[in-house]
Structures are given as C-alpha cells and as structure tokens.
XYZ file of C-alpha atoms in Angstrom:
725
model
C 97.080 168.976 83.612
C 93.437 169.797 83.754
C 91.299 169.464 86.972
C 89.578 166.330 85.931
C 92.779 164.586 85.072
C 94.345 165.719 88.378
C 91.450 164.254 90.427
C 91.604 160.983 88.188
C 95.265 160.757 89.062
C 94.625 161.329 92.749
C 91.915 158.749 92.801
C 94.166 156.223 91.246
C 96.816 157.119 93.816
C 94.499 156.713 96.818
C 93.283 153.448 95.344
C 96.827 152.079 95.086
C 97.580 153.107 98.693
C 94.419 151.568 99.948
C 95.104 148.338 97.970
C 98.715 148.412 99.332
C 97.539 148.853 102.880
C 94.931 146.060 102.631
C 97.223 143.575 100.959
C 98.542 142.276 104.188
C 95.686 139.696 104.658
C 94.349 139.508 108.244
C 93.653 135.827 109.252
C 91.171 134.986 111.799
C 91.687 132.273 114.311
C 90.384 130.517 117.216
C 91.934 130.508 120.791
C 90.924 128.968 124.054
C 91.098 130.647 127.437
C 93.847 129.489 129.725
C 95.203 127.224 127.018
C 98.845 126.422 128.205
C 100.128 126.325 124.556
C 98.257 129.605 123.608
C 97.392 127.787 120.480
C 96.064 129.651 117.330
C 93.665 127.576 115.183
C 93.053 128.757 111.738
C 90.870 127.427 108.983
C 91.896 128.469 105.493
C 89.278 129.263 102.671
C 89.760 125.777 101.411
C 89.106 124.062 104.603
C 92.605 123.287 105.734
C 93.093 123.456 109.540
C 96.299 125.080 110.875
C 97.300 124.670 114.461
C 100.175 127.052 115.624
C 101.836 127.316 119.000
C 104.920 129.254 119.838
C 107.982 127.808 121.830
C 111.020 129.867 121.711
C 113.309 127.462 123.607
C 115.267 126.273 120.300
C 115.366 127.750 116.786
C 113.538 124.855 115.429
C 109.937 123.893 114.467
C 108.263 120.503 114.719
C 105.700 119.976 111.829
C 103.096 117.398 111.326
C 100.720 117.277 108.318
C 97.897 115.098 109.384
C 95.390 113.553 107.011
C 92.180 112.182 108.483
C 92.398 108.792 106.562
C 94.027 105.462 107.483
C 93.597 101.772 107.336
C 89.729 101.899 108.113
C 89.257 103.929 104.842
C 90.799 101.267 102.670
C 88.545 99.560 100.117
C 88.030 95.848 101.117
C 89.545 94.751 97.818
C 92.671 96.745 98.301
C 93.460 96.630 101.952
C 96.862 98.271 103.081
C 96.345 101.026 100.462
C 96.640 103.867 103.044
C 99.908 102.551 104.318
C 101.142 101.968 100.694
C 100.376 105.401 99.618
C 102.128 106.845 102.635
C 105.414 105.174 101.235
C 104.578 106.535 97.613
C 104.290 110.206 99.056
C 108.127 110.262 99.298
C 108.596 109.628 95.550
C 108.264 113.086 94.295
C 105.963 115.128 92.034
C 106.186 116.438 88.319
C 108.728 118.986 89.730
C 111.128 116.915 91.728
C 111.956 113.248 91.678
C 112.280 113.229 87.898
C 114.619 114.746 85.190
C 111.915 114.747 82.388
C 108.424 114.117 83.572
C 107.113 114.513 80.022
C 109.111 111.492 78.877
C 108.526 109.743 82.108
C 104.653 110.057 82.249
C 103.661 107.729 79.294
C 105.732 104.878 80.911
C 104.033 105.479 84.295
C 100.647 105.327 82.536
C 101.580 102.046 80.851
C 102.652 100.633 84.179
C 99.404 101.635 85.671
C 97.594 99.814 82.858
C 99.510 96.673 83.144
C 98.833 96.431 86.948
C 95.168 96.583 86.400
C 95.402 93.782 83.964
C 97.814 91.818 86.244
C 95.431 92.189 89.411
C 92.492 90.535 87.338
C 94.569 87.762 85.863
C 94.479 84.523 87.752
C 96.665 82.305 85.509
C 100.127 82.137 87.108
C 102.006 81.953 83.760
C 100.119 84.834 82.469
C 100.662 86.874 85.654
C 104.478 86.149 85.405
C 104.548 87.296 81.780
C 102.693 90.502 82.707
C 104.893 91.333 85.706
C 107.888 90.859 83.331
C 106.321 93.584 81.131
C 105.779 95.687 84.194
C 109.494 95.166 85.239
C 110.666 96.231 81.864
C 108.463 99.400 81.634
C 109.667 100.245 85.224
C 113.267 99.893 84.145
C 112.720 102.324 81.210
C 110.849 104.671 83.526
C 113.829 104.652 86.083
C 115.955 106.282 83.429
C 113.955 109.449 84.098
C 113.358 109.248 87.840
C 115.602 110.619 90.572
C 115.085 108.427 93.635
C 115.527 110.017 97.164
C 115.208 113.636 96.033
C 112.711 114.401 98.765
C 115.431 113.321 101.309
C 117.755 115.658 99.539
C 115.385 118.446 99.799
C 114.848 117.846 103.482
C 118.593 117.798 103.940
C 118.986 121.047 102.043
C 116.770 122.887 104.568
C 118.257 121.239 107.562
C 115.296 119.133 108.385
C 115.651 116.052 110.690
C 113.360 113.211 111.696
C 111.740 112.843 108.164
C 109.228 110.172 108.782
C 105.395 109.239 108.359
C 103.011 106.718 109.961
C 99.838 105.195 109.159
C 97.153 103.918 111.655
C 93.424 103.227 111.480
C 92.161 106.612 111.541
C 95.219 108.821 110.254
C 98.280 109.065 108.054
C 100.677 111.665 109.378
C 103.843 113.270 107.943
C 106.489 114.712 110.043
C 109.608 117.026 109.844
C 111.531 119.020 112.382
C 112.782 122.161 110.587
C 114.910 125.193 111.293
C 112.981 128.295 112.176
C 114.245 130.100 109.132
C 113.230 127.454 106.560
C 109.371 127.643 106.904
C 108.896 128.958 103.369
C 111.083 126.318 101.707
C 109.275 123.626 103.779
C 105.833 125.017 102.753
C 106.860 125.131 99.075
C 107.997 121.476 99.129
C 105.270 120.067 101.094
C 102.456 121.879 99.194
C 103.892 120.655 95.880
C 104.092 117.107 97.299
C 100.469 117.031 98.503
C 99.023 118.744 95.406
C 101.085 117.067 92.553
C 102.051 113.662 93.906
C 103.242 111.386 91.109
C 103.293 107.562 91.719
C 106.674 106.223 90.488
C 109.093 103.498 91.727
C 105.760 101.427 92.380
C 106.999 97.944 91.935
C 110.198 98.504 93.813
C 108.363 99.962 96.807
C 106.190 96.864 96.925
C 109.450 95.104 98.012
C 109.556 97.388 101.220
C 105.839 96.903 101.845
C 106.146 93.081 101.581
C 109.082 93.041 103.890
C 107.021 95.003 106.502
C 104.058 92.501 106.145
C 106.549 89.768 106.538
C 108.061 91.208 109.676
C 104.691 91.631 111.146
C 103.999 88.027 110.800
C 106.930 87.190 113.092
C 105.916 89.852 115.740
C 103.877 88.345 118.504
C 102.726 91.675 119.815
C 101.304 92.539 116.521
C 99.569 89.315 116.173
C 98.108 89.739 119.789
C 96.886 93.374 118.922
C 95.248 92.033 115.556
C 93.498 89.343 117.792
C 92.210 91.938 120.190
C 90.929 94.169 117.439
C 89.177 91.374 115.600
C 87.665 90.280 118.873
C 86.340 93.620 119.873
C 85.447 94.910 116.414
C 84.088 92.042 114.408
C 82.154 94.236 111.959
C 84.146 97.587 112.101
C 87.288 97.849 109.846
C 89.287 98.100 112.952
C 88.846 94.439 113.365
C 88.015 93.222 109.837
C 91.112 94.444 108.211
C 94.687 95.533 109.137
C 96.537 98.622 108.325
C 99.267 96.652 106.474
C 96.535 94.747 104.456
C 96.147 91.073 103.464
C 98.708 89.338 101.504
C 96.200 88.688 98.650
C 95.578 92.420 98.366
C 99.136 93.506 98.522
C 100.031 90.878 95.777
C 97.385 92.608 93.412
C 97.722 96.294 93.976
C 95.939 98.937 91.986
C 97.564 102.183 91.073
C 94.189 103.384 89.656
C 92.622 102.734 93.117
C 95.429 104.562 94.853
C 94.963 107.551 92.635
C 91.273 107.696 93.305
C 92.084 107.331 97.037
C 94.581 110.250 96.915
C 92.100 112.635 94.969
C 89.329 111.640 97.484
C 91.074 111.948 100.794
C 94.170 114.056 100.442
C 92.455 117.444 100.155
C 92.698 120.428 102.286
C 89.362 119.973 104.006
C 90.472 116.692 105.377
C 93.930 117.784 106.498
C 95.629 119.805 109.280
C 98.994 121.408 109.578
C 100.273 121.063 113.194
C 103.348 123.301 114.293
C 105.080 123.992 117.402
C 108.346 126.057 117.771
C 110.113 129.277 117.196
C 107.570 130.782 114.711
C 105.798 133.995 114.285
C 102.034 133.062 113.920
C 101.192 135.925 111.577
C 104.025 135.373 109.179
C 103.744 131.558 109.371
C 99.931 131.524 108.427
C 100.534 133.866 105.601
C 103.272 131.617 104.031
C 101.098 128.498 104.667
C 98.194 130.183 102.834
C 100.518 131.181 100.021
C 101.495 127.813 99.235
C 98.824 125.523 100.513
C 95.787 127.964 99.902
C 95.568 126.832 96.302
C 94.912 123.178 97.032
C 91.418 122.306 95.871
C 89.096 120.883 98.409
C 86.766 118.007 97.999
C 83.120 119.190 98.542
C 81.736 115.785 98.516
C 84.189 114.420 100.933
C 82.522 111.009 101.933
C 81.417 110.336 105.466
C 82.080 106.526 106.237
C 78.864 104.691 107.009
C 80.657 102.072 109.191
C 78.801 99.339 110.965
C 77.964 99.371 114.715
C 79.202 96.856 116.993
C 76.593 94.812 118.860
C 77.182 94.302 122.668
C 79.524 91.504 123.791
C 77.683 89.094 126.109
C 80.234 86.471 126.625
C 84.083 86.292 126.718
C 85.629 86.090 123.239
C 88.624 83.633 123.710
C 91.417 83.599 121.122
C 94.676 81.985 120.771
C 98.032 83.344 119.211
C 101.059 81.181 118.482
C 104.742 82.523 118.172
C 108.170 82.308 119.447
C 108.047 84.927 122.302
C 107.367 83.935 125.937
C 103.641 83.159 126.951
C 101.340 85.958 127.994
C 97.741 86.787 128.298
C 95.876 90.066 127.246
C 92.385 91.167 128.217
C 90.527 93.872 126.481
C 87.097 95.840 126.762
C 85.471 97.843 124.179
C 84.391 101.534 124.914
C 83.216 104.577 122.959
C 85.493 106.747 120.822
C 88.060 109.307 122.065
C 85.530 112.221 121.453
C 82.965 110.725 123.736
C 82.899 112.125 127.264
C 83.278 108.560 128.652
C 86.799 108.385 127.183
C 87.823 110.881 129.795
C 86.482 108.717 132.539
C 88.135 105.605 130.980
C 91.644 107.327 131.433
C 91.096 107.991 135.090
C 89.725 104.413 135.534
C 92.885 103.221 133.903
C 95.051 104.953 136.100
C 93.245 103.591 139.181
C 93.968 100.125 137.808
C 97.484 100.767 136.636
C 99.740 103.664 136.747
C 103.199 102.195 137.212
C 103.389 102.928 140.908
C 100.310 102.748 142.951
C 97.362 101.410 141.042
C 95.448 98.236 142.014
C 97.557 96.100 139.475
C 100.771 97.837 140.567
C 100.286 97.205 144.300
C 98.319 93.896 144.414
C 100.093 92.041 141.670
C 103.631 93.498 140.580
C 104.562 94.840 144.118
C 103.496 91.650 145.792
C 105.207 89.579 143.050
C 102.117 87.529 142.125
C 103.093 87.793 138.443
C 106.165 88.245 136.467
C 104.798 91.424 135.188
C 101.353 93.061 134.522
C 100.044 96.310 133.006
C 97.007 98.084 131.689
C 96.268 101.126 129.467
C 93.545 102.794 127.446
C 93.865 102.581 123.577
C 92.102 105.778 121.959
C 90.645 105.526 118.509
C 88.177 107.794 116.786
C 85.198 105.575 116.546
C 85.819 103.149 119.421
C 88.466 102.882 122.121
C 89.541 100.037 124.370
C 91.180 99.142 127.828
C 93.885 96.671 127.562
C 95.209 94.517 130.445
C 98.123 92.124 130.157
C 100.333 89.914 132.238
C 103.323 87.521 132.043
C 103.420 84.470 134.178
C 105.946 83.511 136.686
C 107.758 80.163 136.441
C 105.245 77.476 136.816
C 102.167 79.861 136.726
C 99.434 79.311 134.078
C 97.958 81.897 131.713
C 94.626 81.194 133.201
C 95.906 82.030 136.725
C 97.300 85.322 135.419
C 93.891 86.139 133.803
C 92.159 85.432 136.900
C 94.315 87.652 138.969
C 93.707 90.554 136.487
C 89.929 89.942 136.730
C 90.259 90.042 140.356
C 91.488 93.632 140.230
C 88.576 94.594 137.791
C 86.285 93.083 140.417
C 87.784 95.274 143.211
C 87.227 98.221 141.002
C 83.551 97.440 140.503
C 83.227 96.931 144.334
C 85.049 100.358 145.057
C 87.858 98.549 146.808
C 90.364 101.290 146.322
C 91.517 104.353 148.141
C 89.569 107.530 147.140
C 92.886 109.446 147.572
C 93.864 107.877 144.334
C 91.861 110.184 142.396
C 93.459 113.287 143.609
C 96.664 111.743 142.983
C 95.550 110.883 139.446
C 94.949 114.454 138.762
C 98.396 115.450 139.910
C 100.049 112.991 137.632
C 97.814 113.932 134.670
C 99.116 117.412 135.205
C 102.608 116.108 135.354
C 102.222 114.115 132.243
C 100.811 117.171 130.404
C 103.681 119.395 131.568
C 106.268 116.745 130.498
C 104.505 116.443 127.168
C 104.632 120.103 126.559
C 108.371 120.323 127.190
C 109.019 119.277 123.583
C 107.749 120.703 120.248
C 106.947 117.092 119.170
C 104.706 116.473 122.098
C 102.990 119.838 121.837
C 102.301 119.435 118.009
C 101.049 115.854 118.458
C 98.406 117.018 120.822
C 97.058 118.982 117.929
C 97.221 116.034 115.713
C 95.157 113.771 118.113
C 92.525 116.507 118.612
C 92.168 116.981 114.864
C 92.105 113.223 114.065
C 89.631 112.300 116.780
C 87.402 115.162 115.962
C 87.635 116.671 119.480
C 87.147 120.295 120.282
C 90.548 121.934 121.436
C 88.604 123.513 124.317
C 87.471 120.258 125.676
C 91.205 119.178 125.202
C 92.356 122.184 127.523
C 89.753 121.825 130.163
C 89.702 117.889 130.394
C 91.839 117.589 133.520
C 89.414 120.135 135.338
C 86.420 117.757 134.483
C 88.480 114.591 135.570
C 89.181 116.361 138.922
C 85.433 116.399 139.589
C 85.050 112.789 139.351
C 84.086 110.922 142.573
C 84.577 107.445 143.732
C 80.945 106.735 143.136
C 81.348 107.951 139.431
C 84.346 105.665 138.914
C 82.488 102.615 140.484
C 79.258 103.353 138.287
C 81.358 103.579 135.256
C 83.235 100.180 136.053
C 79.876 98.528 136.568
C 78.687 99.732 133.407
C 81.398 98.925 130.986
C 83.753 96.414 132.874
C 81.387 93.346 133.396
C 82.307 89.690 133.964
C 81.415 88.651 130.464
C 81.972 91.412 127.933
C 85.686 91.148 127.274
C 88.189 89.535 124.957
C 90.936 87.341 126.291
C 93.971 86.505 124.044
C 96.275 83.624 125.015
C 99.781 84.140 123.467
C 101.222 80.719 123.577
C 104.568 79.225 122.346
C 104.430 77.379 119.067
C 104.795 77.359 115.292
C 102.038 79.691 113.741
C 100.464 77.869 110.834
C 99.410 81.423 109.401
C 102.978 82.548 109.206
C 103.506 82.132 105.415
C 105.824 84.919 104.199
C 105.206 86.655 101.015
C 107.532 85.800 98.111
C 108.996 88.850 96.564
C 108.788 89.086 92.723
C 112.041 89.130 90.593
C 112.834 92.797 89.914
C 115.509 94.075 87.684
C 117.691 96.580 89.541
C 116.658 100.187 88.396
C 118.783 102.955 87.354
C 119.484 105.273 90.289
C 120.526 108.537 88.667
C 122.583 109.594 91.799
C 124.334 112.473 90.262
C 121.324 114.064 88.633
C 119.308 116.905 90.337
C 115.964 118.507 89.230
C 115.793 122.241 88.919
C 113.379 122.258 91.884
C 116.041 120.823 94.198
C 118.739 123.200 92.884
C 116.348 126.229 93.536
C 115.874 125.029 97.161
C 119.659 124.273 97.516
C 120.620 127.733 96.249
C 117.794 129.711 98.102
C 118.919 132.248 100.590
C 117.498 132.481 103.946
C 118.310 134.686 106.890
C 120.947 132.734 108.982
C 120.194 131.710 112.589
C 122.831 133.184 114.755
C 124.175 130.801 117.354
C 123.681 131.631 121.001
C 126.715 130.582 123.270
C 126.430 129.667 126.820
C 128.984 130.709 129.297
C 129.472 127.666 131.632
C 130.655 130.026 134.536
C 127.738 132.330 134.314
C 124.736 130.654 132.821
C 125.068 127.666 135.311
C 125.070 128.055 139.062
C 127.827 125.927 140.736
C 127.167 125.287 144.280
C 128.208 123.179 147.059
C 125.988 120.746 149.036
C 126.727 119.066 152.288
C 129.998 117.246 152.454
C 131.226 119.515 149.637
C 129.269 117.591 146.987
C 129.368 119.765 143.824
C 126.021 120.843 142.412
C 125.306 122.224 138.883
C 122.136 124.087 138.902
C 119.944 125.802 136.250
C 116.549 127.283 136.989
C 113.541 126.013 135.032
C 111.742 129.022 133.700
C 109.529 127.137 131.312
C 107.238 125.094 133.598
C 106.811 123.753 137.148
C 108.743 120.642 136.845
C 112.058 119.554 138.629
C 114.574 117.004 137.976
C 117.503 116.143 140.421
C 120.223 113.587 139.256
C 122.941 112.240 141.379
C 125.826 111.201 139.103
C 128.209 108.502 140.478
C 131.342 107.516 138.531
C 130.739 103.907 139.023
C 128.555 101.278 137.360
C 128.078 97.690 136.323
C 131.835 97.292 135.162
C 132.867 98.195 138.641
C 130.254 96.173 140.478
C 127.977 93.800 138.637
C 125.462 93.524 141.471
C 124.726 97.289 141.456
C 121.747 96.750 138.975
C 120.354 93.966 141.116
C 120.513 95.994 144.208
C 118.437 98.741 142.729
C 116.008 96.281 141.253
C 115.624 95.010 144.659
C 114.991 98.651 146.027
C 111.627 98.515 144.095
C 110.358 95.802 146.685
C 111.608 97.372 149.927
C 110.103 99.438 152.599
C 111.591 101.314 155.433
C 111.316 100.743 159.266
C 108.016 102.648 159.347
C 106.642 102.478 155.835
C 105.677 99.382 153.666
C 106.717 99.310 149.950
C 103.058 99.855 149.019
C 102.866 102.996 151.312
C 106.163 104.376 149.686
C 104.887 103.962 146.248
C 101.371 105.485 146.870
C 103.150 108.470 148.484
C 105.534 109.043 145.651
C 102.400 108.791 143.308
C 100.481 111.215 145.384
C 103.158 113.714 145.203
C 103.399 113.266 141.437
C 107.127 112.514 141.716
C 109.237 109.599 140.689
C 112.457 108.176 140.864
C 114.483 105.517 138.976
C 118.084 104.306 139.201
C 120.056 103.525 135.817
C 123.253 101.805 136.429
C 125.240 102.126 133.266
C 128.478 100.496 132.466
C 130.715 103.272 133.762
C 128.300 105.591 135.616
C 125.074 105.226 137.784
C 122.487 107.843 137.566
C 119.942 108.146 140.431
C 117.194 110.339 139.135
C 114.266 112.146 140.981
C 111.741 114.308 139.076
C 108.050 115.635 139.224
C 106.118 118.486 140.257
C 108.280 121.349 141.709
C 105.840 122.147 144.419
C 106.348 118.592 145.843
C 110.179 118.563 145.502
C 111.076 118.929 149.394
C 108.729 116.203 150.323
C 109.878 113.957 147.414
C 113.633 114.452 148.300
C 113.056 113.680 151.967
C 111.064 110.486 151.064
C 113.770 109.364 148.607
C 116.675 110.065 150.887
C 114.771 108.155 153.567
C 114.201 105.050 151.354
C 117.983 105.093 150.382
C 119.148 105.305 154.108
C 116.551 103.107 155.699
C 115.643 100.363 153.111
C 114.868 97.137 155.122
C 115.778 93.739 153.957
C 112.973 91.491 152.656
C 114.078 87.936 152.173
C 110.939 86.669 150.657
C 110.958 89.447 148.082
C 114.449 88.751 147.272
C 113.591 84.935 146.718
C 110.749 85.961 144.387
C 112.727 88.498 142.542
C 115.543 85.976 141.866
C 112.974 83.602 140.488
C 111.629 86.276 138.404
C 114.912 87.476 137.028
C 115.805 83.857 135.805
C 112.317 83.554 134.229
C 112.769 86.998 132.351
C 116.160 85.857 131.221
C 114.799 82.756 129.851
C 111.864 84.714 128.174
C 114.437 87.087 126.678
C 116.148 84.223 124.838
C 112.866 83.802 122.989
C 112.433 87.470 121.861
C 113.966 88.484 118.481
C 114.637 92.050 119.639
C 116.530 91.052 122.763
C 118.643 88.440 120.796
C 119.396 91.184 118.132
C 120.543 93.599 120.907
C 122.867 91.032 122.346
C 124.302 90.231 119.006
C 125.137 93.804 118.460
C 126.758 94.015 121.765
C 128.822 90.946 121.010
C 129.786 92.483 117.592
C 131.116 95.478 119.322
C 132.666 94.128 122.434
C 133.327 90.300 121.745
C 132.777 87.764 124.614
C 133.637 90.275 127.407
C 130.761 92.453 126.500
C 129.359 94.801 129.205
C 126.066 92.996 128.735
C 127.609 89.964 130.531
C 128.190 92.090 133.763
C 125.453 90.660 135.565
C 124.959 88.146 138.446
C 125.028 84.558 137.430
C 122.235 82.046 138.419
C 124.550 80.789 141.119
C 125.511 84.261 142.417
C 121.882 85.209 142.498
C 120.870 82.109 144.357
C 123.598 82.357 146.931
C 123.511 86.125 147.446
C 122.593 87.316 150.984
C 120.170 90.155 150.194
C 121.659 92.201 153.080
C 124.626 92.697 150.872
C 122.389 94.380 148.180
C 120.775 96.526 150.790
C 124.266 97.563 152.254
C 125.073 98.789 148.495
C 121.864 100.840 148.637
C 122.780 102.291 152.010
C 126.198 103.114 151.114
C 125.554 104.643 147.831
C 125.437 108.262 149.005
C 128.671 107.939 150.784
C 130.512 107.284 147.380
C 131.869 110.265 145.725
C 129.228 111.883 143.403
C 127.775 115.156 142.033
C 124.511 116.580 141.672
C 122.556 117.991 138.553
C 119.536 120.254 139.535
C 117.108 121.623 137.049
C-alpha cells in the first residue's frame, strides 16, 4: 500500500471515528435555579417544547401532549370543532386503525365531499337523502377500519389513564406509561399527531351529540356559560362554547377539521410534558427521533381577538334547571400570565380558603348560608373571580348575594387580619408540595405554564413574590378590580329550561367492527421487546417501623423522604353501620370550639399552621386524618387532640346544622348525580343500603347535642391504631 493510500485510509478512519463520537447529539435545555422539580425545558429544531422532570418513586411516567388550541380557536361557523377533533384523534392513522388504507381512502374522501354538500343544503328531504348516502359510504368504509386500535396499542405498552380534554385555550392528551415503554409511546404518538386520519366520522357524531345533550341538563354547565357570556360578551370565551352550538354540530365539515389540524397541530404549537422515572438525556433523544420530523407551521396565526370594554353596571342573568337554587357572582381580571393574577390568587384565599377566609368564618362557620365558596378561574387571555352560595331554608338568593357582596366590601375596607397573608403563603407552599407528590400534578404544572404562556422561572418564584404582598397591596387591588358595579350575577332558579331542546341523533347503520383484525403496526408494538421492569418487594417487618404509642396503641410508621409533609391517620374499626350518629357527630365538630378557643380561632390556627384535619366515617371504619407541613406537626397534633377532648356543646349551632342537613337532603333529591349514586347503592345493597344509615328527621330534631359531643370525646377511648407517614 503506497503512502498516499495509507494517508487516505487513515483520514477516512479518523473521519469515521469523529463522526461516531459526535453522533450522540447533545441537546441544550433551560433550567431555573431553585426549581423544586429540577425541570429541563428543551426546544427542538421544529419548535416542539419538551418539559422533563425526574421522579423515581414508581417505575412509571405521566405524559401530556398539549396543543395550544381550544374552543376559542373554533371558526364561528363550526363551533365545537376543537372538541370534536379531540375525539377523532383516537381513530388512528394510515398505519393503524385500518387494514387497507389504500382501499379505505377513496371512501373517506367521498364521505368528506358528501358532508360539504350536506352542510350547505337546507331542504330537509334532500339532507335526509344525502345523509343516507353518507351512511352507506360509511358502512363500506367500516369494512376496512379497525376501531379501538389506539386503545389496544396503549394496552400493549401497559399505559393507563388514556384520555384527553378540550377547554378554551388548549387540547391535551394524556397517558401514564411504564418507564420502559418510552420509545413505543413516542412512536405511536408521533404517528398519531403527524398522520391523523379522520374515520368513523358520523358514528363519532353520536358521542358528541350525547355530550351536548348531557350539558343541556347540567345546571353547573349552564351557570358557567352564563358567567362567561356576561364577563366576555365580545371574546370567544363568552360568544361560543367548547361543545359548540347545535346548529354547527348538525352541519360539520371534515374539510374545516382537516384545515384546522394542519394549521394548529404543529410542533411549534405543541409541548410534551413528562414526569416520572426517566433519563432526560435518553428521553429527549427518543422524542427527537420520532417527533423531530414533524413539520412546523411558520405562518402559525396569532388570534386577533376583541378586547372587552369595562363593566360599569351589574350584569344580571337567570338560569333555569332541576337542581336546587343557588347564586353566583363573577368579576373579570387579566389573564394568567399577567402579574395581577398572582395577586388575585392571594385575594381569593383571603376571601375563601376552606378554613379561615372571610367567607369561611363570616358565612359558613356562622351558618348564615347553607354553603358558600370562592375561587379564581385562570385562562390565557382573561381570568375571573367566582363566588357562589346556596340559600338556607327560607332564604332568598338576593340575601345570599348581599352576604357575599358584604365580604367583598370588608376586603375593600381592609377588615381582615394581616396574619392571614402569612398563613396564605404557608398554605400555598403546602398546596405546591401536595401537587408535586404525583407525576400527574408535576406534569400538569408544565402544561399550564405552556398553555398560558408563562415563563417557568416566574412559576418557580411566584410564591416568593406573593410573600412580599402587604395588606395595603391587597386593599388597593380589591378597590381597583372588585367594585360595587363591575360584576355579573347569575341566579340559578328551579324551573323548566325553554332552551333545553335535545339534539336528535340521525339514523345510523351499525358499522362493521373487525374485532379480530390487527394492523401490522399494532402487531409490531405487541411483539416489541423491552427491558423488563424488575419488581421491588417490601419487607413489612423491615421497611415499616412498628411502634407502640401510649396505652399500647399500635403505630405503623414510614418516614417521608420525598418532601416536608406529614400525614397522621387514626383508624377505628367502627363506622356508620355500627353507629349511624357518628357522621353527624363529626359534622357537628366543624362548628364547635373548646373551653378557651372559639370555632373561628381554631379554624384560623389550623390554617396558620398549614395543617388540616377531616373525619371520614365509612360504613365499617372511621378514619380521622391530620396532615400538613411537617414543621408544624407537633402544634397541629396538640391542637387537634385538644379539640377532640374539649369540644363544647353549642345548641344554636346544632339547631342551625339540623336545619341545613334537612335542606341539603331536600336539595340532593333534585340533583341527577346524587340520585344516580343512591340508585347504584340500592342496586348493590337493596333497601338496607348503608346509605340509609343516617339519622332520620325525627332523630335529628330530638337529638340532644351533648350526645354527639360525648361521641367525639369518647372517640380516642375506642380501640384504634395509628398510621404515620
């Protein structure tokens, strides 16, 4: 071999070595200092965002694929499109969901053309004939389709929780997968997002019609729609709904849906959010391998949505339906990415936090209403503060509204304890820690940040900024936004809703299901080999500490090494089946103080400690649960034990509670969900259902409340055990 040839061979060898060494692509990513999730945020060359956080607690990974498009993006002539397409994303591609796409495609194209003719035809006889053609073509197309193959693919890789949801700003697809199935998951999802095929269109309309029909009988949905149309008379949040109008749903357009898919379902408008037992370097390489080829839309439109004018007088609306009467109030605020939304979250907690807010102590604790609440609703373009209340027996909705407005007035006047702000911060920290305990909660934080366009750094540091807010800041904010005339009020009354006209489903010929057919794509995934996850077995004797508390009470203990939360559970082997007054006794505890503390002081102290307790009397067992920030556990246990041992009878509170229980039972009979639950219980147990183990009206009325307090005092004397984490 001559010298030149040797040099050429050496050069080629070195080039191959260099190429091999550099083939392991390095991906740059963003991080944020002091991020408790230690998130890595990648942006692929095609614009796809990828959020990754590691959590080794279980060998599973929660995945969300978020698309920044929702009901507000629906064309005015085809509202409900975003939600409908969400359904169609489960129908497959040219690789799965079909046994012969080449033969199926001409039929699908013909169906699309017929729907375009159908939606533009007004003569009912002609529409019926066209739909008959659509039905016939759909039957022929079904000979090639394989329904539910996506479900089989997810089952093959061990995924759980297959689902999706559509809201005004987003459409999100979720799967919980084993940690050894990332590649198969990525292969399936990338194909699904890149090569979606719209099949089974007219049969899926049945499901969408039914969802729409169900929404027409849900009073909560009608109240929410009335709130949005009041606050947002120009913006799509208020001018159209996610489910769409009946007229639009009756005249769908496959062509519009395809254009929508090409326009919005693109990598530079999507994010993959994952939390779990993953290797970030290997995971991002797999995501790039399968999703990196998706083509971005360089002309992704920016919606030019109308701005809302200030509300200068109360907007009043009425909603009719079968449920019990209620009232809702709402104020409009800037969107989630605005700095004022952070302040709104603090303001909302001052008003209502479930324990020691103004509404909690002034209205619920003092039993001035049957129930009342408040919370912020965050959306990308605007947000809202919602307050609501249910009247007591004989109370009017106007009276409930005035009571809620009186708490707003107190807020504007600064009539609240400034210590509440510090307590709020402790509880925000508690909520964040609780949220980060699950992969779903962690990954969902990424989804919200992406959809709302917030900087992850701002998400991580939000509580620090909230902690600096003063009472003066809160009062100024309340006076700026929560005025006496810039709100909407929705009265939910009982009555027949004249707008409740259900959609009639068209006649559809049952399609061929091809249950025993599998696409090559499915077979390939089913037969793929992955490294098995080795089980980890716990030794009950070694991995749990078994202790004895006072009076030889057994304690099962496991140290929490994941975060600074604790949970203490007292387990009693007795429940409503043994003593049907037990549940009422612990309901009564909510309104009781001790010999030296009022109920309001107790609630405020628990809230300050960022600790909470609840009692859950089941049929056979009663669980008394105390949880919260670990640093405050000793004080919380002492306070809780004091309450159990020293609760004082309050006869007026018992009389009020009895009246409220009877009103709540009457209201429950008007609620579809509650009736369905009782029917299921009756189906399982018959007339002697555990659901009937409660005090009758006569027993409630004649009960001496001291008997209930004695049950509370004696609870710890019953045999029990303690679970401590």
